[in-house]
mmCIF file of C-alpha atoms in Angstrom:
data_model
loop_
_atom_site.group_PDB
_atom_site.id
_atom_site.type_symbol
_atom_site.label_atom_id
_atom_site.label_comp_id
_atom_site.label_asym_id
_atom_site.label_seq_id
_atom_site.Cartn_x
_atom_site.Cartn_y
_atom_site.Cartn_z
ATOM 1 C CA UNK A 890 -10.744 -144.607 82.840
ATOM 2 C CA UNK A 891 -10.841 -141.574 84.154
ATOM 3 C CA UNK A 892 -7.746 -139.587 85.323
ATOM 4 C CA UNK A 893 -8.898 -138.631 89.049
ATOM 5 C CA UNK A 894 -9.085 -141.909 91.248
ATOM 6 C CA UNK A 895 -11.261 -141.119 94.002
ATOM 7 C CA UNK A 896 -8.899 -141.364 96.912
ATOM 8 C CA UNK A 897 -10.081 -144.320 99.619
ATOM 9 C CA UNK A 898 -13.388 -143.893 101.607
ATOM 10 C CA UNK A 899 -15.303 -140.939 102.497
ATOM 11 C CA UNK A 900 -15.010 -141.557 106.545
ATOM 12 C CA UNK A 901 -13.333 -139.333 108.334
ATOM 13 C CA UNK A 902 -10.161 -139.611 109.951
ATOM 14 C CA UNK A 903 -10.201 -140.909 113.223
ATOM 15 C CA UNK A 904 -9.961 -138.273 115.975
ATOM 16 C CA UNK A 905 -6.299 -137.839 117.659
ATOM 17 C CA UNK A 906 -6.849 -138.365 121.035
ATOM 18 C CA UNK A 907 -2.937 -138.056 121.644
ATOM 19 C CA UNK A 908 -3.765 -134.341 123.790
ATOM 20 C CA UNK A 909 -6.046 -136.314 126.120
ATOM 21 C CA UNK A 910 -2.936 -138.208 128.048
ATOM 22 C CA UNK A 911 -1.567 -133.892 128.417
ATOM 23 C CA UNK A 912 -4.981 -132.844 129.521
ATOM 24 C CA UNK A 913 -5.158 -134.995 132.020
ATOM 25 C CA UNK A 914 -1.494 -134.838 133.365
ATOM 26 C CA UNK A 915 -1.958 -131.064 133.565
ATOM 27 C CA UNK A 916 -5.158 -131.779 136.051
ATOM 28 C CA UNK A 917 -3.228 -134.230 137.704
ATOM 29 C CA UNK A 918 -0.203 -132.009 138.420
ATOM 30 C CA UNK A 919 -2.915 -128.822 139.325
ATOM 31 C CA UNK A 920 -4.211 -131.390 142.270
ATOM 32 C CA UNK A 921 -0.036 -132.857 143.223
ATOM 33 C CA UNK A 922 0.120 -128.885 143.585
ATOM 34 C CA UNK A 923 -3.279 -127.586 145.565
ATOM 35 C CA UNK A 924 -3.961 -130.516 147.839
ATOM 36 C CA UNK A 925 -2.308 -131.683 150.744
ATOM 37 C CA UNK A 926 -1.890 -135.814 151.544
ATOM 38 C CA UNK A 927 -4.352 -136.493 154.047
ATOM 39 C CA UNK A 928 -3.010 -138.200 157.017
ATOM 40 C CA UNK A 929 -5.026 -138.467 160.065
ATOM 41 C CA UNK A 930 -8.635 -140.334 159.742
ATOM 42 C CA UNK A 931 -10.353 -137.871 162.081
ATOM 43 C CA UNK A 932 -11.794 -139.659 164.898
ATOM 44 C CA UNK A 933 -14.216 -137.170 166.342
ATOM 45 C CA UNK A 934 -17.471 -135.253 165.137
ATOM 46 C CA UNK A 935 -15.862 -131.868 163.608
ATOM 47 C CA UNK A 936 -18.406 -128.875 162.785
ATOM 48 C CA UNK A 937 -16.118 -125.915 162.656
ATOM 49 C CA UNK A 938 -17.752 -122.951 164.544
ATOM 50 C CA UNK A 939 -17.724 -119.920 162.008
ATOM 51 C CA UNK A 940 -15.935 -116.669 162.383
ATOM 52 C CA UNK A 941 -15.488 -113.392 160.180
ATOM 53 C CA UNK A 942 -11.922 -112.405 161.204
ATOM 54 C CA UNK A 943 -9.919 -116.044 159.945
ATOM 55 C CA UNK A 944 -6.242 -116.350 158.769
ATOM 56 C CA UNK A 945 -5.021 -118.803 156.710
ATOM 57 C CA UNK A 946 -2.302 -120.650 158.038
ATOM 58 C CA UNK A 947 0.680 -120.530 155.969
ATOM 59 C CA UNK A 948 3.448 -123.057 156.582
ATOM 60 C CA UNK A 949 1.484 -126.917 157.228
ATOM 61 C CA UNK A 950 4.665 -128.568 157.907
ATOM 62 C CA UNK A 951 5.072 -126.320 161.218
ATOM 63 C CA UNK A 952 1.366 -127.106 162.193
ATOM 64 C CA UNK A 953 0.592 -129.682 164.646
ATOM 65 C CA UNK A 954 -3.202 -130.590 165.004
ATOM 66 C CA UNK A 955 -5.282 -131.755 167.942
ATOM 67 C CA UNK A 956 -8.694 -132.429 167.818
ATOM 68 C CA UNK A 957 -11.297 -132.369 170.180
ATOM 69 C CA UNK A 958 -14.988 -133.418 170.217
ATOM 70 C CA UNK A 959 -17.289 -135.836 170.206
ATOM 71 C CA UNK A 960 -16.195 -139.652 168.797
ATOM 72 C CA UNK A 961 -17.979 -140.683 165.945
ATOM 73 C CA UNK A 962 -20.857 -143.009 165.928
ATOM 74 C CA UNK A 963 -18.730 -145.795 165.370
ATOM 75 C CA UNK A 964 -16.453 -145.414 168.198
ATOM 76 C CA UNK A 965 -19.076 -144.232 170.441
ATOM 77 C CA UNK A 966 -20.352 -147.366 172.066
ATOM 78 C CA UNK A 967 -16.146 -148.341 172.998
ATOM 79 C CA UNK A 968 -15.550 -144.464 173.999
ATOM 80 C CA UNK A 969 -19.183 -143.001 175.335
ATOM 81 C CA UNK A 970 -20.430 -139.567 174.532
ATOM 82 C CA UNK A 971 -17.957 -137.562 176.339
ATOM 83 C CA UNK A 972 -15.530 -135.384 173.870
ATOM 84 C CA UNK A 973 -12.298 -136.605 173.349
ATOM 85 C CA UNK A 974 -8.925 -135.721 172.423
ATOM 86 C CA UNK A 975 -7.361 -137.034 169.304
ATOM 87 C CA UNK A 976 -3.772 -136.874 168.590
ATOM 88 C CA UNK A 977 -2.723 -138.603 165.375
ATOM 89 C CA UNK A 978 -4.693 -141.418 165.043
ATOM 90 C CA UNK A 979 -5.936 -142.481 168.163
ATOM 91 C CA UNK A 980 -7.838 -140.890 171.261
ATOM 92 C CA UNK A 981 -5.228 -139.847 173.874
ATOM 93 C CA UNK A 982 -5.523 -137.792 176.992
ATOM 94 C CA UNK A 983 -4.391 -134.544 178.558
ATOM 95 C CA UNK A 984 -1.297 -136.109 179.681
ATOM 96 C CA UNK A 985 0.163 -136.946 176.261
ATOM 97 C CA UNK A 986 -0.029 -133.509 174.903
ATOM 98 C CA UNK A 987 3.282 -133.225 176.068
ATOM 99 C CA UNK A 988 4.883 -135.848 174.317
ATOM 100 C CA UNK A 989 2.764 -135.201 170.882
ATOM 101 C CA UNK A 990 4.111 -131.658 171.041
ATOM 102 C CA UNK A 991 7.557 -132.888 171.741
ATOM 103 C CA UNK A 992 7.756 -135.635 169.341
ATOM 104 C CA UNK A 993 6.320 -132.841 166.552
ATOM 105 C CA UNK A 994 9.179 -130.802 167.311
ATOM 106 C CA UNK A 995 11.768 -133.765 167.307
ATOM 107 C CA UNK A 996 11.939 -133.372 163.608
ATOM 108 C CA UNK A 997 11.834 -129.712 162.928
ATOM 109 C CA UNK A 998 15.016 -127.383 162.879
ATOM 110 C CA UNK A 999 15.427 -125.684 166.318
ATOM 111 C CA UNK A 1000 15.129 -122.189 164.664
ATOM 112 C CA UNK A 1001 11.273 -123.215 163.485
ATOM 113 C CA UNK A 1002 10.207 -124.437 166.803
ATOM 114 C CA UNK A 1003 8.951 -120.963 168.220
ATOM 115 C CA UNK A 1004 7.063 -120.606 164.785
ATOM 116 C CA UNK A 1005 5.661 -123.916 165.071
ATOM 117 C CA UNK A 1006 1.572 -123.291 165.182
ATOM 118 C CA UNK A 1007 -1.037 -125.812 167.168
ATOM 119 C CA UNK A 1008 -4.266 -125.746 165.274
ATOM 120 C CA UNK A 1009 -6.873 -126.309 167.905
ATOM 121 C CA UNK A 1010 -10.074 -128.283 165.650
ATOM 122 C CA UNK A 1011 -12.589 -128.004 168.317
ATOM 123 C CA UNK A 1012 -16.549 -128.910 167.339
ATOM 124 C CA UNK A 1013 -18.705 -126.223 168.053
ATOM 125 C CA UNK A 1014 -20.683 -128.072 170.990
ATOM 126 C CA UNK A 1015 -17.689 -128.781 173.228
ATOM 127 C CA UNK A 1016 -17.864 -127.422 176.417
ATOM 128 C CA UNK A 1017 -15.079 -124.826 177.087
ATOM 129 C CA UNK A 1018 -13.711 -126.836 180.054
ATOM 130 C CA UNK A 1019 -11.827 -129.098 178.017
ATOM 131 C CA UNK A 1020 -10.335 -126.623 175.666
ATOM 132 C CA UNK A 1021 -9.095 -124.312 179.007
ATOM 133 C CA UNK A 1022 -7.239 -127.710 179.995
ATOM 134 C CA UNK A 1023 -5.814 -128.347 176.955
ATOM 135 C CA UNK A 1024 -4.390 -124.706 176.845
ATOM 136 C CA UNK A 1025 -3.289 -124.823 180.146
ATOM 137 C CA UNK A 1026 -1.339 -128.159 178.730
ATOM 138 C CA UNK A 1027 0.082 -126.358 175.750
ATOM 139 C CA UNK A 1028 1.131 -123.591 177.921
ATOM 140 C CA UNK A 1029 3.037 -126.334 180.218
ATOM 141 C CA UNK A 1030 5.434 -127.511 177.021
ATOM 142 C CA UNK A 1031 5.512 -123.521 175.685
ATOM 143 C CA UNK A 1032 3.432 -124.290 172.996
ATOM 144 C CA UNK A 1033 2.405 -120.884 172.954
ATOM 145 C CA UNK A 1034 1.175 -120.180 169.078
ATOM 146 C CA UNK A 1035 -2.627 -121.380 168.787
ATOM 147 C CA UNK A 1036 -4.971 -121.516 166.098
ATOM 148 C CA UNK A 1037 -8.562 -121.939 166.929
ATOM 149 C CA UNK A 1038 -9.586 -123.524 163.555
ATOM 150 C CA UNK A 1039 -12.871 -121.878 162.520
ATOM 151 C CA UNK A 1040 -15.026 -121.651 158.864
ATOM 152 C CA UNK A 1041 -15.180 -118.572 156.898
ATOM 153 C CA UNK A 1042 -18.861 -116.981 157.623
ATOM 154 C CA UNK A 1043 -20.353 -115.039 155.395
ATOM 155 C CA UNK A 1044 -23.696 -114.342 156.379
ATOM 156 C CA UNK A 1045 -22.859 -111.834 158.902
ATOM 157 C CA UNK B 685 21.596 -150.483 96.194
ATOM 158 C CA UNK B 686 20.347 -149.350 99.781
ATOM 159 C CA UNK B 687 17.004 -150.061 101.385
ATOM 160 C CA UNK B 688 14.836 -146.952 101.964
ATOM 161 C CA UNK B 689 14.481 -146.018 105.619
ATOM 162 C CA UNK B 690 11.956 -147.073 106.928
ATOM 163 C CA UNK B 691 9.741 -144.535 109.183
ATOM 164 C CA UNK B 692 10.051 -145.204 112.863
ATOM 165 C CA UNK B 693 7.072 -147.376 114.216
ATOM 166 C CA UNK B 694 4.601 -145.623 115.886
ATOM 167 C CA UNK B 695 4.088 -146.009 119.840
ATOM 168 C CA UNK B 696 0.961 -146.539 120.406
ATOM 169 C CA UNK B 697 -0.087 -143.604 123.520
ATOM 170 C CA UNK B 698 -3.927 -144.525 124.153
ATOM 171 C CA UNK B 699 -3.024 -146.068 127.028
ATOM 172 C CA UNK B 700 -1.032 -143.201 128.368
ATOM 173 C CA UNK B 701 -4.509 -141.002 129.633
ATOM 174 C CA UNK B 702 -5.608 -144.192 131.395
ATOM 175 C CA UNK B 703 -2.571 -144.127 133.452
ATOM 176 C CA UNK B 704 -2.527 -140.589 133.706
ATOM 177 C CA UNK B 705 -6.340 -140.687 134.904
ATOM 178 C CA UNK B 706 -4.735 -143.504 137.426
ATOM 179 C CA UNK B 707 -2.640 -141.303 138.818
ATOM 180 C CA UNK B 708 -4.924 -138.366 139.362
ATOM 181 C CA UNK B 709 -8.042 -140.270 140.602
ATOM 182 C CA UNK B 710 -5.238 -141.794 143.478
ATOM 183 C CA UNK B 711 -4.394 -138.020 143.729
ATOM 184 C CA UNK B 712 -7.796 -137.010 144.399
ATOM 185 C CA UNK B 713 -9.003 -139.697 146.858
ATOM 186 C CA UNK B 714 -5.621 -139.806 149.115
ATOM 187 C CA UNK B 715 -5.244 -135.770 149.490
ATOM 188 C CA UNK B 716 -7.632 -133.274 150.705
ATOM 189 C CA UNK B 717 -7.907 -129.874 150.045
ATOM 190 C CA UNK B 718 -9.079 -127.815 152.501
ATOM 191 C CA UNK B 719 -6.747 -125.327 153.779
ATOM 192 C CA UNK B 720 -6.047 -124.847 157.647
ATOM 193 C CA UNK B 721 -7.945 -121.366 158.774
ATOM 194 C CA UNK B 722 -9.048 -120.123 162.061
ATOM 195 C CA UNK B 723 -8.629 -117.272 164.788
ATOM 196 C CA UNK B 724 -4.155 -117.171 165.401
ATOM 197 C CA UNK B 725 -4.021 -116.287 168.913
ATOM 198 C CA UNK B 726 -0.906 -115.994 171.310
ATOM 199 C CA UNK B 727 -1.209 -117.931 174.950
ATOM 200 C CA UNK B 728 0.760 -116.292 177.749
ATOM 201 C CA UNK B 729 3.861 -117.932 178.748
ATOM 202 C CA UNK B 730 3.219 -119.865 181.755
ATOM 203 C CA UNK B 731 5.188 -118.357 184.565
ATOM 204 C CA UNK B 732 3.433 -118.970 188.208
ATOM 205 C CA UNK B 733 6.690 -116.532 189.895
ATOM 206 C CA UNK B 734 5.433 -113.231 187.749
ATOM 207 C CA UNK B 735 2.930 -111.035 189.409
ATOM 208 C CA UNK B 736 0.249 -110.391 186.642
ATOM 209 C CA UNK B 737 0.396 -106.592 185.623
ATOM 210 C CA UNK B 738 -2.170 -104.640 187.663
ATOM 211 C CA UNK B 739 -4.368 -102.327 185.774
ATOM 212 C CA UNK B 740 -6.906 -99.562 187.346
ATOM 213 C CA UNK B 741 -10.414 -100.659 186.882
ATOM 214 C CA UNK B 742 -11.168 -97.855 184.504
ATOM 215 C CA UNK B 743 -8.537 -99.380 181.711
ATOM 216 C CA UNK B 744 -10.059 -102.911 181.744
ATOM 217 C CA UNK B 745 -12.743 -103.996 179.763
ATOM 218 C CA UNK B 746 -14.289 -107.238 181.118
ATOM 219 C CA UNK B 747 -15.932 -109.319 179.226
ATOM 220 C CA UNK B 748 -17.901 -112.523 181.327
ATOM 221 C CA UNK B 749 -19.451 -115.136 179.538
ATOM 222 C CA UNK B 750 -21.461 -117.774 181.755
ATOM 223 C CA UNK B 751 -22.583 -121.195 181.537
ATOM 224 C CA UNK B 752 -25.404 -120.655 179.814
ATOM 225 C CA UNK B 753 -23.549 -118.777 177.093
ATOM 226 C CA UNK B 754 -24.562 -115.233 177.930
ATOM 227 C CA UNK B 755 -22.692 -112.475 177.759
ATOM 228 C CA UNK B 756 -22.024 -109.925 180.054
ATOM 229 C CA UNK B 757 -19.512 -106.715 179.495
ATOM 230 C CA UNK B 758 -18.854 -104.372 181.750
ATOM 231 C CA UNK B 759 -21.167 -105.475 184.449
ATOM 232 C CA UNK B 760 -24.012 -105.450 181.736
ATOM 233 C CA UNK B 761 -25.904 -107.366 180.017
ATOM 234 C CA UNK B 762 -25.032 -107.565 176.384
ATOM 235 C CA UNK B 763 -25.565 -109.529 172.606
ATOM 236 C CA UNK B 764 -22.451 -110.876 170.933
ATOM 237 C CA UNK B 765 -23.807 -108.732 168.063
ATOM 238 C CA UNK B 766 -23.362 -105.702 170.107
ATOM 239 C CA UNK B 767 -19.843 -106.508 171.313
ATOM 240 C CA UNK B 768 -17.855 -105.152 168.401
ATOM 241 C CA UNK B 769 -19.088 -101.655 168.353
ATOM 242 C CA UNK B 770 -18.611 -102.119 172.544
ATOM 243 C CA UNK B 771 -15.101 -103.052 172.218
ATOM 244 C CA UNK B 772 -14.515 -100.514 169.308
ATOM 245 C CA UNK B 773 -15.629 -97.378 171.990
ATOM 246 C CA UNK B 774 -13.551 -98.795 174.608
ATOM 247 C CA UNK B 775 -10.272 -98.815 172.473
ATOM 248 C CA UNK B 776 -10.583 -95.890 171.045
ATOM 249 C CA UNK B 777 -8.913 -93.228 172.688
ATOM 250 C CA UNK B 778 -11.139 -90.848 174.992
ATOM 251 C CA UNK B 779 -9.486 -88.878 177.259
ATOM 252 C CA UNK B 780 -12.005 -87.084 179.281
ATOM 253 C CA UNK B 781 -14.652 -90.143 179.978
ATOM 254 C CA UNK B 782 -13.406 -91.405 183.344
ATOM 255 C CA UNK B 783 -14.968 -94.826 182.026
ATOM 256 C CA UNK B 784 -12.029 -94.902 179.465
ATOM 257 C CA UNK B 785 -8.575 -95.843 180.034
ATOM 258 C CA UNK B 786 -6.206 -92.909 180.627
ATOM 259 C CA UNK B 787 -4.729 -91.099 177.192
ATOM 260 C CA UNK B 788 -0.974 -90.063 176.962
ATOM 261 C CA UNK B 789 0.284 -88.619 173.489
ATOM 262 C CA UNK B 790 3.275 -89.827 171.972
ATOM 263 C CA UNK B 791 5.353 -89.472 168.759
ATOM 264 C CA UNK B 792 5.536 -92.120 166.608
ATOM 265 C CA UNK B 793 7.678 -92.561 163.349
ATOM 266 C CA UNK B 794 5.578 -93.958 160.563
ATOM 267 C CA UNK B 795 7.463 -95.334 158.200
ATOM 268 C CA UNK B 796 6.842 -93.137 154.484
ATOM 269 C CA UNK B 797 4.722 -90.328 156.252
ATOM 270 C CA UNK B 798 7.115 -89.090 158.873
ATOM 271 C CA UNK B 799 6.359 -89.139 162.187
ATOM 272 C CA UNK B 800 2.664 -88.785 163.693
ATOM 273 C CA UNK B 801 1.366 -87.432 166.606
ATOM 274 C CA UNK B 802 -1.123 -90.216 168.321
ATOM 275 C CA UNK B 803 -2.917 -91.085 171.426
ATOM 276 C CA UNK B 804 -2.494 -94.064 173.235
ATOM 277 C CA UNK B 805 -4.101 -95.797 175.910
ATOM 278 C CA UNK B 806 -2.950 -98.500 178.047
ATOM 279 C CA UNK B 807 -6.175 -100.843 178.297
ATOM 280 C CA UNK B 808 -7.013 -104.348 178.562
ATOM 281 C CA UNK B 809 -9.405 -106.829 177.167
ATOM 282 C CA UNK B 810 -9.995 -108.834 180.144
ATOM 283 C CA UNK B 811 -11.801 -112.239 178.987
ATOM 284 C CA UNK B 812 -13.392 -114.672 181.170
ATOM 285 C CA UNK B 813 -15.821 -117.575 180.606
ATOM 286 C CA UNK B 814 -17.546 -120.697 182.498
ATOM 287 C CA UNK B 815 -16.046 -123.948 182.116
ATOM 288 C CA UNK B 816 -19.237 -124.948 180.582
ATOM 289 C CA UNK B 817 -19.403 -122.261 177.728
ATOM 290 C CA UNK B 818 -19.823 -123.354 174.318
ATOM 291 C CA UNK B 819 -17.029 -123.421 172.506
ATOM 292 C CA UNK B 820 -19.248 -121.899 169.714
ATOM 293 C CA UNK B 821 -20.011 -118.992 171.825
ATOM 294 C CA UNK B 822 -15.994 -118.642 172.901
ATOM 295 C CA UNK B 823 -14.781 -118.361 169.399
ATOM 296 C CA UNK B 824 -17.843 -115.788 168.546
ATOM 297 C CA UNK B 825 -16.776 -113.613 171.553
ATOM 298 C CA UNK B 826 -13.066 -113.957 170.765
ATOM 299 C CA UNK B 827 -13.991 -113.030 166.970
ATOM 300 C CA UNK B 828 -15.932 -110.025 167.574
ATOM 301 C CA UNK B 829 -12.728 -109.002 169.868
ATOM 302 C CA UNK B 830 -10.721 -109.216 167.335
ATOM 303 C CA UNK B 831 -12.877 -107.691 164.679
ATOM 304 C CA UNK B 832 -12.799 -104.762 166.781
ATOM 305 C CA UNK B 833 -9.064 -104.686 166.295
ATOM 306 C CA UNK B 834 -9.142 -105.316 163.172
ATOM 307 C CA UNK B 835 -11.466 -102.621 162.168
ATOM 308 C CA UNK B 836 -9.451 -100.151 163.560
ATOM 309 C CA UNK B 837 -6.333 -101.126 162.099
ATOM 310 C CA UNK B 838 -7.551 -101.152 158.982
ATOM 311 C CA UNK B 839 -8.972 -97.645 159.657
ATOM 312 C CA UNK B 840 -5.641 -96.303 160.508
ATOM 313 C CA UNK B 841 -3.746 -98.522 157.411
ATOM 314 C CA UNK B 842 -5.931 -96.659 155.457
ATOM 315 C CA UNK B 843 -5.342 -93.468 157.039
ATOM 316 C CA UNK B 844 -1.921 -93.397 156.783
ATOM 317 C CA UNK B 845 -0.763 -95.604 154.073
ATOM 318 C CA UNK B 846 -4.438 -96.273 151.818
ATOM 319 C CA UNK B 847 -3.857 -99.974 152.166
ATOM 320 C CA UNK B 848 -5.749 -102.043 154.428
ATOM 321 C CA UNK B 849 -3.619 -103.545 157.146
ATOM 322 C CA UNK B 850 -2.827 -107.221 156.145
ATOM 323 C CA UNK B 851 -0.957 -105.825 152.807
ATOM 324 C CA UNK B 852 1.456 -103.579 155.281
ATOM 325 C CA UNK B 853 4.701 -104.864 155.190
ATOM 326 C CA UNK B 854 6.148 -105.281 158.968
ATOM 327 C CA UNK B 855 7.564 -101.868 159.146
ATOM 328 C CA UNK B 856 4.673 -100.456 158.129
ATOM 329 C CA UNK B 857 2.320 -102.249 160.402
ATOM 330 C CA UNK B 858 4.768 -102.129 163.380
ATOM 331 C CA UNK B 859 3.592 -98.617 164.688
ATOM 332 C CA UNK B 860 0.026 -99.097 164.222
ATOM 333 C CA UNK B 861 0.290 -102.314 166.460
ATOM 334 C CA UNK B 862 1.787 -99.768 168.895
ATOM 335 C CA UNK B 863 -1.574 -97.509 168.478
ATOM 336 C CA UNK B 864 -3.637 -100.520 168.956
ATOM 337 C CA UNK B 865 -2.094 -103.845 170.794
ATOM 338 C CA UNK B 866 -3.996 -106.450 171.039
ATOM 339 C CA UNK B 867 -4.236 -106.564 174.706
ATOM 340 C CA UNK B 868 -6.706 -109.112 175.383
ATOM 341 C CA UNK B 869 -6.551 -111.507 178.392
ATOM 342 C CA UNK B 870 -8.018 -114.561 179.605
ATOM 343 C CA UNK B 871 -8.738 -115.085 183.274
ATOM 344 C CA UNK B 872 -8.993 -118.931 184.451
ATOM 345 C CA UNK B 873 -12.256 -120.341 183.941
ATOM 346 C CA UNK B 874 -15.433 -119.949 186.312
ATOM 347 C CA UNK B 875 -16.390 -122.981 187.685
ATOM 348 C CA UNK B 876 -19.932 -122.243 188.125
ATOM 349 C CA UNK B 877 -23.306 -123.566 187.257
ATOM 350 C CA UNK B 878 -23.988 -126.758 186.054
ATOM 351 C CA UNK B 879 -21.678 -130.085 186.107
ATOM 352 C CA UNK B 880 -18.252 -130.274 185.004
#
């Protein structure tokens, strides 16, 4: 008999997957951190126009959004081929403006108010008669800080 | 005589990446990640009592754009592509065209370089567009506007502090905003050509 006993089988040992459950936490913390819930299904065609000179917009809890274009193909035989305004979830007119910018403020601290930004998401084929009215609206409640929301371009 | 101790049993954690993956493919569907960008712009308070401010023809620069999404500055004919380097000229300070706005010097304290001798001008971007202009063909207008702007800030950052403007802190920035205010209006919408 010989003194060395050849020690079990020649597999090898199975691999630890114990770092996997950590690998994957990290990714899931790196998208709790860099995305934002989405909350409104967007009701209307969107194709940003594109401009050179954009600014992020810093602060999304002050930013209110209103978008305006043309409804999707879905909602299009209820709502025609006219662009429309959306306001949360649902298609509203000029005259609720008011109230959406209102209610948005309801919950913010007074000092935040003037700070509070409107991010206009117009599609690129609207007409600009409908954006002047909305402005004029915004300009009724002194909703006075706008965003037109726009793509980065860089081909010119 | 006492029992050895036995190890601890082992938890078995191969289930733990399943929930984690859980958890991060919710994460993925139910948030988005595109961040909010676009041209910031300041309406004007809405006050029908106030007189607007009247400026001599020579300090306005008026910039038309029609129904059909053309483009006309100064009572020419122009392309958006040649707006910027239009705007540019009429910002920048020129004292003896009588096409410019009129100069005045000042002194202004810049903050770190002591204070500067500069020329202003007291002009105005006057915009105005047709109710039926694309709203593609607004934002490109307002954007080369405001490139113009921006190009000279930056010129004069870099002048007097070799930073470009957007990493000025406010103090820093606040005189060269004097130089060069963004003074650009927008006149009620044309109703012309075309139905509403």
């Amino acid at each position: 008999m010989s003194k060395f006993k050849k020690k079990g089988s020649k597999e090898a040992p199975p691999i630890s997957t114990a770092s996997l459950p950590d690998i994957v936490f990290m990714l899931l913390f790196f998208f709790m951190i860099a995305t934002v819930i989405r909350d409104t299904s967007i009701l209307v065609d969107q194709e940003m126009p594109k401009a050179t000179e954009i600014q992020k917009l810093q602060k999304k809890s002050l930013v209110s959004c209103i978008y305006i274009g043309r409804p999707i193909k879905e909602m299009r035989s209820k709502y025609g081929d006219e662009p429309q305004i959306q306001l949360n979830d649902t298609y509203k007119t000029l005259n609720d403006i008011p109230d959406f910018i209102a209610k948005e403020r309801e919950d913010k601290i007074e000092a935040q108010v003037p700070q509070m930004t409107t991010s206009l998401k117009v599609d690129k084929k609207v007409k600009m008669g409908i954006v002047t009215k909305v402005k004029q609206e915004l300009r009724k409640v002194n909703a006075l800080k706008i965003n037109y929301a726009a793509t980065e371009d860089n081909d010119r | 005589m006492r029992k050895t101790r036995k190890p601890p049993q082992q938890i078995n954690a191969g289930s733990m990446a399943d929930i984690a993956f859980l958890l991060l493919i919710f994460f993925l569907v139910t948030t988005q990640m595109n961040a909010d960008s676009g041209l910031l712009r300041k309406l004007p308070p809405l006050n029908t009592d106030a007189e607007p401010p009247k400026f001599p023809e020579r300090n306005v620069f008026v910039v038309l754009v029609n129904a059909n999404d053309q483009l006309m500055v100064e009572n020419q004919h122009m392309d958006v592509s040649e707006l910027r380097a239009a705007t540019r000229e009429f910002i920048l300070p020129a004292c003896n065209d009588p096409d410019q706005p009129v100069c005045m010097d000042t002194t202004l304290y810049v903050p770190g370089a002591g204070p500067k001798q500069v020329t202003l001008t007291k002009h105005l971007v006057s915009l105005q567009n047709d109710n039926n202009t694309s709203y593609d063909m607004y934002l490109r207008v307002q954007n080369e506007l405001i490139a113009a702007y921006n190009e000279l800030r930056n010129e004069l950052a870099e002048e007097w502090y070799g930073k470009a403007f957007d990493k000025l802190t406010d103090d820093q920035a606040a005189p060269i905003k004097v130089v060069y205010p963004q003074n650009i209006s927008e006149a009620e919408p044309k109703q012309a050509g075309g139905p509403q």
